[in-house]
Short mmCIF file of C-alpha atoms in Angstrom, two decimals:
data_model
loop_
_atom_site.label_atom_id
_atom_site.label_comp_id
_atom_site.label_asym_id
_atom_site.label_seq_id
_atom_site.Cartn_x
_atom_site.Cartn_y
_atom_site.Cartn_z
CA UNK A 914 22.53 15.09 -5.43
CA UNK A 915 23.44 12.82 -7.70
CA UNK A 916 24.24 14.29 -11.62
CA UNK A 917 22.02 11.92 -12.98
CA UNK A 918 18.11 13.29 -13.14
CA UNK A 919 16.36 11.39 -10.33
CA UNK A 920 13.20 8.84 -10.84
CA UNK A 921 10.78 9.75 -8.75
CA UNK A 922 7.70 7.39 -7.46
CA UNK A 923 4.31 9.01 -6.46
CA UNK A 924 2.95 6.43 -4.29
CA UNK A 925 -0.51 7.42 -2.78
CA UNK A 926 -3.62 5.87 -1.54
CA UNK A 927 -7.21 6.27 -0.57
CA UNK A 928 -8.99 8.13 2.46
CA UNK A 929 -5.54 7.31 5.34
CA UNK A 930 -5.69 10.45 6.50
CA UNK A 931 -2.66 11.15 9.69
CA UNK A 932 -3.57 7.59 11.14
CA UNK A 933 -0.82 6.27 10.37
CA UNK A 934 1.82 4.72 13.69
CA UNK A 935 5.23 6.90 12.31
CA UNK A 936 1.75 9.78 13.74
CA UNK A 937 1.80 8.13 16.67
CA UNK A 938 -1.31 6.46 16.17
CA UNK A 939 -1.30 2.80 17.48
CA UNK A 940 -2.90 1.36 13.99
CA UNK A 941 0.54 -1.12 12.47
CA UNK A 942 2.39 0.32 9.03
CA UNK A 943 5.99 -1.06 10.49
CA UNK A 944 6.96 -0.46 6.97
CA UNK A 945 5.45 3.46 6.78
CA UNK A 946 7.13 3.29 9.59
CA UNK A 947 11.25 2.43 9.29
CA UNK A 948 10.07 4.53 5.89
CA UNK A 949 9.68 7.73 7.76
CA UNK A 950 12.85 6.83 9.40
CA UNK A 951 14.91 6.70 6.47
CA UNK A 952 13.17 9.96 5.00
CA UNK A 953 11.68 13.09 6.35
CA UNK A 954 8.01 13.43 8.13
CA UNK A 955 5.66 16.05 6.91
CA UNK A 956 3.89 16.73 10.55
CA UNK A 957 1.07 19.33 9.08
CA UNK A 958 0.28 18.57 5.88
CA UNK A 959 -2.92 19.37 4.58
CA UNK A 960 -4.83 18.61 1.67
CA UNK A 961 -6.39 22.09 -0.12
CA UNK A 962 -9.91 19.68 -0.35
CA UNK A 963 -10.57 16.95 1.51
CA UNK A 964 -12.15 14.71 -1.74
CA UNK A 965 -11.13 12.59 -3.91
CA UNK A 966 -10.25 13.88 -7.04
CA UNK A 967 -9.57 18.11 -6.62
CA UNK A 968 -7.32 16.53 -4.22
CA UNK A 969 -5.69 14.66 -6.69
CA UNK A 970 -6.04 17.29 -9.13
CA UNK A 971 -4.28 20.09 -6.24
CA UNK A 972 -1.52 18.01 -6.22
CA UNK A 973 -1.00 16.55 -10.00
CA UNK A 974 -1.59 20.01 -11.41
CA UNK A 975 -0.24 22.41 -8.23
CA UNK A 976 -3.13 24.61 -8.44
CA UNK A 977 -6.75 24.89 -6.44
CA UNK A 978 -8.96 22.94 -8.08
CA UNK A 979 -10.97 25.74 -8.24
CA UNK A 980 -8.33 26.55 -11.35
CA UNK A 981 -7.70 23.99 -12.67
CA UNK A 982 -11.45 22.62 -13.37
CA UNK A 983 -11.81 19.70 -10.82
CA UNK A 984 -14.90 21.01 -8.39
CA UNK A 985 -15.38 17.38 -7.12
CA UNK A 986 -15.46 13.77 -8.21
CA UNK A 987 -14.00 12.87 -11.95
CA UNK A 988 -15.84 9.85 -11.41
CA UNK A 989 -19.51 12.69 -11.34
CA UNK A 990 -18.64 15.18 -14.31
CA UNK A 991 -15.92 17.34 -13.14
CA UNK A 992 -13.02 17.44 -15.27
CA UNK A 993 -9.31 18.93 -16.10
CA UNK A 994 -9.39 22.14 -17.59
CA UNK A 995 -6.51 20.95 -19.36
CA UNK A 996 -4.54 17.74 -19.67
CA UNK A 997 -1.40 19.63 -20.06
CA UNK A 998 -1.72 20.80 -16.81
CA UNK A 999 -0.83 17.85 -15.69
CA UNK A 1000 2.27 16.70 -13.95
CA UNK A 1001 3.39 14.27 -16.68
CA UNK A 1002 3.27 16.96 -19.11
CA UNK A 1003 5.98 18.90 -17.68
CA UNK A 1004 7.95 16.19 -16.70
CA UNK A 1005 7.81 14.34 -20.39
CA UNK A 1006 9.80 17.35 -22.19
CA UNK A 1007 12.69 17.22 -19.51
CA UNK A 1008 13.17 13.63 -20.97
CA UNK A 1009 10.56 11.21 -18.12
CA UNK A 1010 9.05 8.11 -19.28
CA UNK A 1011 6.35 8.50 -17.64
CA UNK A 1012 3.57 5.20 -16.17
CA UNK A 1013 1.01 4.98 -13.56
CA UNK A 1014 -0.50 2.33 -11.47
CA UNK A 1015 -3.28 1.78 -9.69
CA UNK A 1016 -5.72 4.41 -9.21
CA UNK A 1017 -5.37 7.70 -11.12
CA UNK A 1018 -9.56 9.44 -10.51
CA UNK A 1019 -8.58 12.46 -11.84
CA UNK A 1020 -10.10 11.80 -15.88
CA UNK A 1021 -13.19 10.10 -16.34
CA UNK A 1022 -14.98 9.10 -19.27
CA UNK A 1023 -14.00 11.32 -21.86
CA UNK A 1024 -10.91 12.70 -20.31
CA UNK A 1025 -9.16 14.71 -20.51
CA UNK A 1026 -6.77 11.98 -19.28
CA UNK A 1027 -3.01 13.01 -18.79
CA UNK A 1028 -0.55 11.34 -21.64
CA UNK A 1029 1.23 8.99 -19.84
CA UNK A 1030 3.68 6.66 -21.61
CA UNK A 1031 2.51 3.69 -19.88
CA UNK A 1032 -0.70 2.40 -17.96
CA UNK A 1033 0.62 -0.31 -16.55
CA UNK A 1034 -2.78 -2.72 -16.77
CA UNK A 1035 -3.77 -4.00 -13.39
CA UNK A 1036 -7.18 -6.65 -12.45
CA UNK A 1037 -8.89 -4.19 -11.15
CA UNK A 1038 -7.80 -2.02 -7.59
CA UNK A 1039 -6.25 -5.56 -6.23
CA UNK A 1040 -3.59 -4.53 -4.69
CA UNK A 1041 -1.79 -7.78 -5.59
CA UNK A 1042 -2.16 -7.06 -8.67
CA UNK A 1043 -0.47 -3.31 -8.43
CA UNK A 1044 2.43 -4.13 -6.83
CA UNK A 1045 3.38 -6.84 -9.40
CA UNK A 1046 3.12 -4.89 -11.95
CA UNK A 1047 4.92 -1.89 -10.02
CA UNK A 1048 7.60 -4.16 -9.35
CA UNK A 1049 7.69 -5.45 -13.47
CA UNK A 1050 9.17 -1.79 -13.72
CA UNK A 1051 10.49 -1.34 -11.58
CA UNK A 1052 13.03 -3.83 -12.62
CA UNK A 1053 12.82 -3.00 -16.39
CA UNK A 1054 16.38 -1.15 -17.81
CA UNK A 1055 15.33 2.30 -17.72
CA UNK A 1056 17.40 4.94 -20.64
CA UNK A 1057 15.96 7.63 -19.07
CA UNK A 1058 13.92 8.77 -15.83
CA UNK A 1059 10.92 7.31 -14.82
CA UNK A 1060 7.89 8.87 -12.97
CA UNK A 1061 5.97 6.61 -11.80
CA UNK A 1062 1.96 7.48 -9.79
CA UNK A 1063 1.38 3.35 -8.23
CA UNK A 1064 -2.09 4.70 -5.90
CA UNK A 1065 -3.49 1.84 -3.70
CA UNK A 1066 -7.83 1.77 -3.56
CA UNK A 1067 -7.40 1.08 0.51
CA UNK A 1068 -8.40 2.34 2.71
CA UNK A 1069 -11.58 3.88 1.02
CA UNK A 1070 -14.26 2.26 3.12
CA UNK A 1071 -16.36 0.66 0.13
CA UNK A 1072 -13.45 -1.68 -0.53
CA UNK A 1073 -13.25 -2.52 3.46
CA UNK A 1074 -16.78 -3.51 3.08
CA UNK A 1075 -17.56 -4.62 0.25
CA UNK A 1076 -13.85 -6.22 -1.18
CA UNK A 1077 -12.28 -8.24 1.41
CA UNK A 1078 -10.25 -10.94 0.82
CA UNK A 1079 -11.34 -14.36 1.08
CA UNK A 1080 -10.74 -14.76 4.56
CA UNK A 1081 -13.33 -11.52 5.41
CA UNK A 1082 -10.88 -10.88 8.04
CA UNK A 1083 -11.46 -7.80 9.93
CA UNK A 1084 -10.06 -5.89 12.24
CA UNK A 1085 -9.72 -6.88 16.36
CA UNK A 1086 -12.31 -4.55 17.69
CA UNK A 1087 -11.50 -4.92 21.91
CA UNK A 1088 -8.24 -3.17 22.13
CA UNK A 1089 -8.91 -0.07 20.20
CA UNK A 1090 -10.22 3.58 20.36
CA UNK A 1091 -11.69 5.54 17.75
CA UNK A 1092 -10.65 9.01 16.42
CA UNK A 1093 -10.90 12.16 18.43
CA UNK A 1094 -13.98 13.44 17.89
CA UNK A 1095 -15.74 10.64 18.16
CA UNK A 1096 -17.42 9.00 21.16
CA UNK A 1097 -15.80 5.27 22.64
CA UNK A 1098 -18.58 2.68 21.67
CA UNK A 1099 -18.40 -1.15 20.35
CA UNK A 1100 -19.76 0.83 17.12
CA UNK A 1101 -17.31 3.02 16.32
CA UNK A 1102 -14.47 1.30 17.84
CA UNK A 1103 -15.40 -1.75 15.23
CA UNK A 1104 -14.85 0.12 12.62
CA UNK A 1105 -12.02 1.61 13.29
CA UNK A 1106 -10.38 -1.53 13.96
CA UNK A 1107 -11.37 -1.93 10.43
CA UNK A 1108 -9.30 0.71 8.81
CA UNK A 1109 -6.45 0.18 11.35
CA UNK A 1110 -6.35 -4.27 9.01
CA UNK A 1111 -7.04 -1.57 5.72
CA UNK A 1112 -4.09 0.77 6.65
CA UNK A 1113 -2.15 -2.53 7.83
CA UNK A 1114 -3.02 -4.02 3.79
CA UNK A 1115 -1.80 -0.90 2.63
CA UNK A 1116 1.50 -0.60 4.75
CA UNK A 1117 2.57 -3.79 2.69
CA UNK A 1118 1.51 -2.82 0.17
CA UNK A 1119 3.09 -0.01 -0.27
CA UNK A 1120 6.19 -1.11 1.22
CA UNK A 1121 6.38 -4.31 -0.98
CA UNK A 1122 7.00 -0.95 -4.39
CA UNK A 1123 9.90 0.96 -1.90
CA UNK A 1124 11.50 -2.70 -1.57
CA UNK A 1125 11.71 -3.06 -4.88
CA UNK A 1126 13.32 -0.06 -5.43
CA UNK A 1127 15.61 0.01 -2.95
CA UNK A 1128 16.51 -4.29 -4.63
CA UNK A 1129 17.08 -2.32 -7.91
CA UNK A 1130 19.66 -0.51 -6.70
CA UNK A 1131 17.59 2.94 -7.19
CA UNK A 1132 16.85 4.53 -4.15
CA UNK A 1133 19.94 6.59 -3.67
CA UNK A 1134 18.66 8.57 -7.18
CA UNK A 1135 14.16 7.87 -6.32
CA UNK A 1136 12.61 10.27 -4.73
CA UNK A 1137 9.80 8.36 -3.70
CA UNK A 1138 6.77 10.57 -2.40
CA UNK A 1139 4.33 8.36 0.40
CA UNK A 1140 1.17 10.58 1.16
CA UNK A 1141 -2.92 10.26 0.62
CA UNK A 1142 -5.89 13.00 -1.54
CA UNK A 1143 -7.51 13.17 2.67
CA UNK A 1144 -8.68 12.61 5.77
CA UNK A 1145 -9.94 8.80 6.99
CA UNK A 1146 -13.87 8.55 6.39
CA UNK A 1147 -15.30 9.13 9.09
CA UNK A 1148 -18.19 12.03 10.64
CA UNK A 1149 -15.90 15.57 10.69
CA UNK A 1150 -13.21 14.52 8.69
CA UNK A 1151 -12.78 13.24 4.88
CA UNK A 1152 -14.60 16.52 2.80
CA UNK A 1153 -15.28 18.22 6.10
CA UNK A 1154 -12.55 21.65 6.39
CA UNK A 1155 -10.95 20.99 9.36
CA UNK A 1156 -7.89 19.23 10.26
CA UNK A 1157 -9.30 15.82 10.94
CA UNK A 1158 -9.74 16.56 6.89
CA UNK A 1159 -7.29 17.71 5.13
CA UNK A 1160 -4.95 17.17 7.20
CA UNK A 1161 -2.86 14.33 5.58
CA UNK A 1162 0.45 12.15 5.76
CA UNK A 1163 3.28 13.67 4.17
CA UNK A 1164 6.46 11.35 3.48
CA UNK A 1165 9.55 11.85 0.82
CA UNK A 1166 12.51 9.91 0.57
CA UNK A 1167 15.63 10.22 -1.85
CA UNK A 1168 17.52 12.86 -3.16
CA UNK A 1169 17.30 16.73 -2.33
CA UNK A 1170 18.08 16.50 1.43
CA UNK A 1171 14.82 13.90 1.79
CA UNK A 1172 16.43 12.09 4.21
CA UNK A 1173 17.94 10.59 7.77
CA UNK A 1174 14.51 10.08 9.60
CA UNK A 1175 13.42 14.18 10.16
CA UNK A 1176 10.41 15.10 11.25
CA UNK A 1177 9.68 18.97 9.97
CA UNK A 1178 6.86 20.64 11.68
CA UNK A 1179 5.55 23.59 9.71
CA UNK A 1180 2.62 23.60 7.27
CA UNK A 1181 2.45 22.08 4.40
CA UNK A 1182 0.20 21.06 1.36
CA UNK A 1183 0.39 19.25 -1.78
CA UNK A 1184 0.48 22.38 -3.85
CA UNK A 1185 3.93 21.60 -2.94
CA UNK A 1186 4.83 18.84 -3.84
CA UNK A 1187 4.32 19.75 -8.09
CA UNK A 1188 7.37 22.72 -7.47
CA UNK A 1189 9.78 20.43 -4.50
CA UNK A 1190 9.29 17.29 -7.79
CA UNK A 1191 10.52 19.97 -10.41
CA UNK A 1192 13.42 21.34 -7.83
CA UNK A 1193 15.03 17.85 -7.06
CA UNK A 1194 14.95 17.38 -10.94
CA UNK A 1195 16.63 20.40 -11.83
CA UNK A 1196 13.71 21.12 -14.02
CA UNK A 1197 12.06 25.28 -14.65
CA UNK A 1198 8.43 24.82 -12.23
CA UNK A 1199 5.30 26.16 -14.45
CA UNK A 1200 4.60 29.97 -13.73
CA UNK A 1201 1.31 28.43 -12.76
CA UNK A 1202 1.89 26.70 -9.60
CA UNK A 1203 0.94 27.88 -6.31
CA UNK A 1204 2.80 26.18 -3.66
CA UNK A 1205 6.42 25.77 -3.18
CA UNK A 1206 9.48 23.60 -3.00
CA UNK A 1207 10.08 21.16 -0.18
CA UNK A 1208 13.19 20.92 0.03
CA UNK A 1209 14.16 24.39 1.65
CA UNK A 1210 11.94 23.12 4.55
CA UNK A 1211 13.20 19.85 4.82
CA UNK A 1212 16.70 21.11 5.18
CA UNK A 1213 16.51 23.59 7.68
CA UNK A 1214 17.53 26.39 5.73
CA UNK A 1215 13.86 27.86 6.05
CA UNK A 1216 11.62 27.76 9.62
CA UNK A 1217 8.23 28.06 7.72
CA UNK A 1218 7.29 28.33 4.38
CA UNK A 1219 3.08 29.19 4.69
CA UNK A 1220 2.11 31.77 6.53
CA UNK A 1221 -1.36 30.17 6.35
CA UNK A 1222 -2.51 27.13 3.72
CA UNK A 1223 -6.27 27.48 2.06
CA UNK A 1224 -9.10 24.70 1.96
CA UNK A 1225 -12.08 23.91 -0.39
CA UNK A 1226 -15.01 21.91 -1.10
CA UNK A 1227 -17.65 22.84 -3.03
CA UNK A 1228 -18.77 19.36 -4.76
CA UNK A 1229 -18.51 15.51 -3.18
CA UNK A 1230 -21.58 13.32 -3.40
CA UNK A 1231 -23.91 15.49 -2.65
CA UNK A 1232 -23.11 20.13 -2.93
CA UNK A 1233 -21.76 21.47 -0.11
CA UNK A 1234 -19.68 25.08 -1.12
CA UNK A 1235 -17.11 26.09 1.77
CA UNK A 1236 -14.24 27.73 2.29
CA UNK A 1237 -11.24 27.33 4.54
CA UNK A 1238 -7.74 29.57 6.08
CA UNK A 1239 -5.76 28.26 8.62
CA UNK A 1240 -2.76 29.64 9.90
CA UNK A 1241 -1.00 28.38 12.93
CA UNK A 1242 -3.13 29.24 15.10
CA UNK A 1243 -6.55 29.07 13.58
CA UNK A 1244 -8.97 27.93 11.44
CA UNK A 1245 -11.74 29.82 9.52
CA UNK A 1246 -14.59 28.07 7.57
CA UNK A 1247 -17.05 29.57 5.77
CA UNK A 1248 -19.97 28.46 4.20
CA UNK A 1249 -21.05 29.39 1.03
CA UNK A 1250 -24.86 27.78 1.16
CA UNK A 1251 -27.75 28.91 3.63
CA UNK A 1252 -27.87 24.96 4.66
CA UNK A 1253 -28.30 24.62 8.52
CA UNK A 1254 -28.14 21.30 7.99
CA UNK A 1255 -25.39 18.68 8.41
CA UNK A 1256 -24.89 17.48 4.27
CA UNK A 1257 -25.18 13.86 5.26
CA UNK A 1258 -24.46 12.48 1.68
CA UNK A 1259 -21.01 13.62 2.03
CA UNK A 1260 -19.95 11.38 4.89
CA UNK A 1261 -19.34 8.03 3.59
CA UNK A 1262 -21.81 5.18 5.37
CA UNK A 1263 -20.56 3.01 8.17
CA UNK A 1264 -20.65 1.80 12.12
CA UNK A 1265 -20.02 4.54 13.50
CA UNK A 1266 -22.03 7.80 10.79
CA UNK A 1267 -25.03 5.65 12.43
CA UNK A 1268 -24.29 5.92 15.61
CA UNK A 1269 -24.35 9.16 14.98
CA UNK A 1270 -27.53 9.52 13.01
CA UNK A 1271 -29.23 7.37 15.51
CA UNK A 1272 -28.34 10.26 17.99
CA UNK A 1273 -29.70 12.60 15.87
CA UNK A 1274 -26.64 14.53 14.53
CA UNK A 1275 -28.95 15.33 11.15
CA UNK A 1276 -29.95 17.82 13.11
CA UNK A 1277 -27.08 20.05 14.78
CA UNK A 1278 -26.93 22.83 13.08
CA UNK A 1279 -23.74 24.08 10.71
CA UNK A 1280 -22.33 27.79 11.36
CA UNK A 1281 -22.11 29.98 8.67
CA UNK A 1282 -18.64 30.84 9.57
CA UNK A 1283 -16.80 29.34 12.02
CA UNK A 1284 -13.55 30.28 14.32
CA UNK A 1285 -11.47 27.75 15.74
CA UNK A 1286 -8.33 28.58 18.13
CA UNK A 1287 -6.24 25.05 17.08
CA UNK A 1288 -4.27 26.15 20.58
CA UNK A 1289 -6.83 26.01 23.07
CA UNK A 1290 -9.64 23.76 20.70
CA UNK A 1291 -7.75 21.07 18.45
CA UNK A 1292 -10.42 19.70 17.63
CA UNK A 1293 -12.53 23.06 16.75
CA UNK A 1294 -15.44 22.23 19.87
CA UNK A 1295 -15.65 25.02 20.25
CA UNK A 1296 -16.79 28.77 17.97
CA UNK A 1297 -15.59 31.61 18.46
CA UNK A 1298 -17.13 33.34 15.79
CA UNK A 1299 -19.11 34.78 18.21
CA UNK A 1300 -17.38 35.99 20.13
CA UNK A 1301 -16.63 39.30 20.76
CA UNK A 1302 -13.01 38.85 22.14
CA UNK A 1303 -11.32 37.09 19.10
CA UNK A 1304 -13.55 40.02 16.78
CA UNK A 1305 -10.24 41.14 15.05
CA UNK A 1306 -8.73 37.55 14.28
CA UNK A 1307 -11.80 37.04 12.39
CA UNK A 1308 -11.76 40.38 10.68
CA UNK A 1309 -8.37 39.73 9.33
CA UNK A 1310 -8.62 36.12 8.11
CA UNK A 1311 -12.10 37.18 6.49
CA UNK A 1312 -9.57 39.47 4.45
CA UNK A 1313 -7.32 36.99 3.94
CA UNK A 1314 -10.18 34.16 2.70
CA UNK A 1315 -11.32 36.77 0.33
CA UNK A 1316 -8.39 38.40 -1.06
CA UNK A 1317 -7.13 33.85 -1.83
CA UNK A 1318 -10.55 33.93 -3.40
CA UNK A 1319 -10.10 36.80 -5.68
CA UNK A 1320 -6.05 36.12 -6.40
CA UNK A 1321 -7.49 32.29 -7.64
CA UNK A 1322 -10.28 33.56 -9.17
CA UNK A 1323 -12.61 31.43 -7.14
CA UNK A 1324 -15.62 31.09 -9.52
CA UNK A 1325 -18.02 31.31 -6.12
CA UNK A 1326 -16.97 35.10 -5.82
CA UNK A 1327 -19.84 36.18 -7.69
CA UNK A 1328 -22.63 33.96 -6.66
CA UNK A 1329 -23.12 30.53 -8.22
CA UNK A 1330 -21.13 28.82 -11.59
CA UNK A 1331 -22.39 26.50 -14.18
CA UNK A 1332 -22.29 23.30 -12.59
CA UNK A 1333 -24.77 21.85 -14.75
CA UNK A 1334 -22.81 19.10 -15.75
CA UNK A 1335 -22.07 17.93 -11.87
CA UNK A 1336 -24.04 14.59 -11.04
CA UNK A 1337 -25.04 14.23 -6.81
CA UNK A 1338 -27.39 12.97 -4.43
CA UNK A 1339 -30.11 14.81 -3.41
CA UNK A 1340 -28.38 17.15 -0.14
CA UNK A 1341 -31.35 16.69 1.80
CA UNK A 1342 -30.44 12.86 1.30
CA UNK A 1343 -29.17 10.88 3.97
CA UNK A 1344 -26.49 8.56 2.12
CA UNK A 1345 -24.62 8.69 -0.92
CA UNK A 1346 -26.47 5.44 -3.12
CA UNK A 1347 -25.95 5.70 -7.10
CA UNK A 1348 -29.98 5.29 -6.92
CA UNK A 1349 -30.05 8.64 -6.00
CA UNK A 1350 -27.52 10.45 -7.84
CA UNK A 1351 -29.58 13.02 -10.77
CA UNK A 1352 -28.02 16.15 -12.10
CA UNK A 1353 -27.10 18.99 -10.48
CA UNK A 1354 -29.51 21.34 -10.09
CA UNK A 1355 -28.72 25.27 -8.66
CA UNK A 1356 -30.06 25.92 -5.33
CA UNK A 1357 -31.92 28.33 -6.25
CA UNK A 1358 -33.79 26.47 -9.19
#
């Protein structure tokens, strides 16, 4: 590694999952493909909470959302317990200048707000403005290493539906295939074509920031991290404890062995990003961190970091507490409430949702426990929790999930905690509309 402490640039998006070219999908992202070929791509990377603010809090604080306080969306009442848990509070005493531009989504209103040295002003969420400010920051003279968080609103469904460019460009639905798990219909093709168009736009914006780093001569001594918060905003994905919900793109390029176009298969999570940054920067990692540095895995000195990874959801637009454990072979999901049907407000509105609703999706039952064999059932469609042949596997995963919940002091272990600060949509409603948002009341009330 270079003698000078490395710069760190964290580039992130909304709702992209893994549906980009470097992960083998027919979605044109040539700049991210080139970035993957220069760095290291983690094939099985997962968020620990497939909702927006909790996912980001886990990556930036290095702890599970129920530990750091971000049990739901920041703009709906969730708050960090302590802003000093944020990554910038570790980097600043180590001599880093910290800045952010664009989307952040881990603080709202009265905070608490992470103490960045700078917040670069932009024209709302307009990507061109974010790129311009990021480029200007990178091109400044720097007398100390820097950390830049650069967040894009693409590929969020709301932007695709309500904030199109002036030409109203949409994706071409003729030659696309919707994600696995959805029917192949004109509606789902149109929906995914619009996603693919947004992903291509995102590729250009992220690529422009990466190219600015290289043009400034900073590429060799800058660790660039490219990721997203969670899965795409389609039914059974975003806000779902499945591979399609928790699976995220994660690519890194820079000092510490993140080069060479390598692809890493073992499971990793967003919790591993904070300790990786500390490792590459030569900083002592806070003892509270739950993840592990990715450097040994990227270099091939270890075969795996985790025997199991975990997932959690508490709130998105509506209340839906559930937990999951994933091993290389199996995924086990436990729902903590007794609701038998889909929590529809937790799926963003769009053509694919309307297509499923028309076929009765809202009436389909959900199991309290689900077990999936990911070798024979990678789409997680066949629940094996009631199959006697899997009783031993089920008991083992139940025990490991319970142990993890105790270890991380899951507030839902002893019943429902006080969540009166959260604002939600009715769990029996159909849509995540602001008009029907209300203060949360316990399910027993």
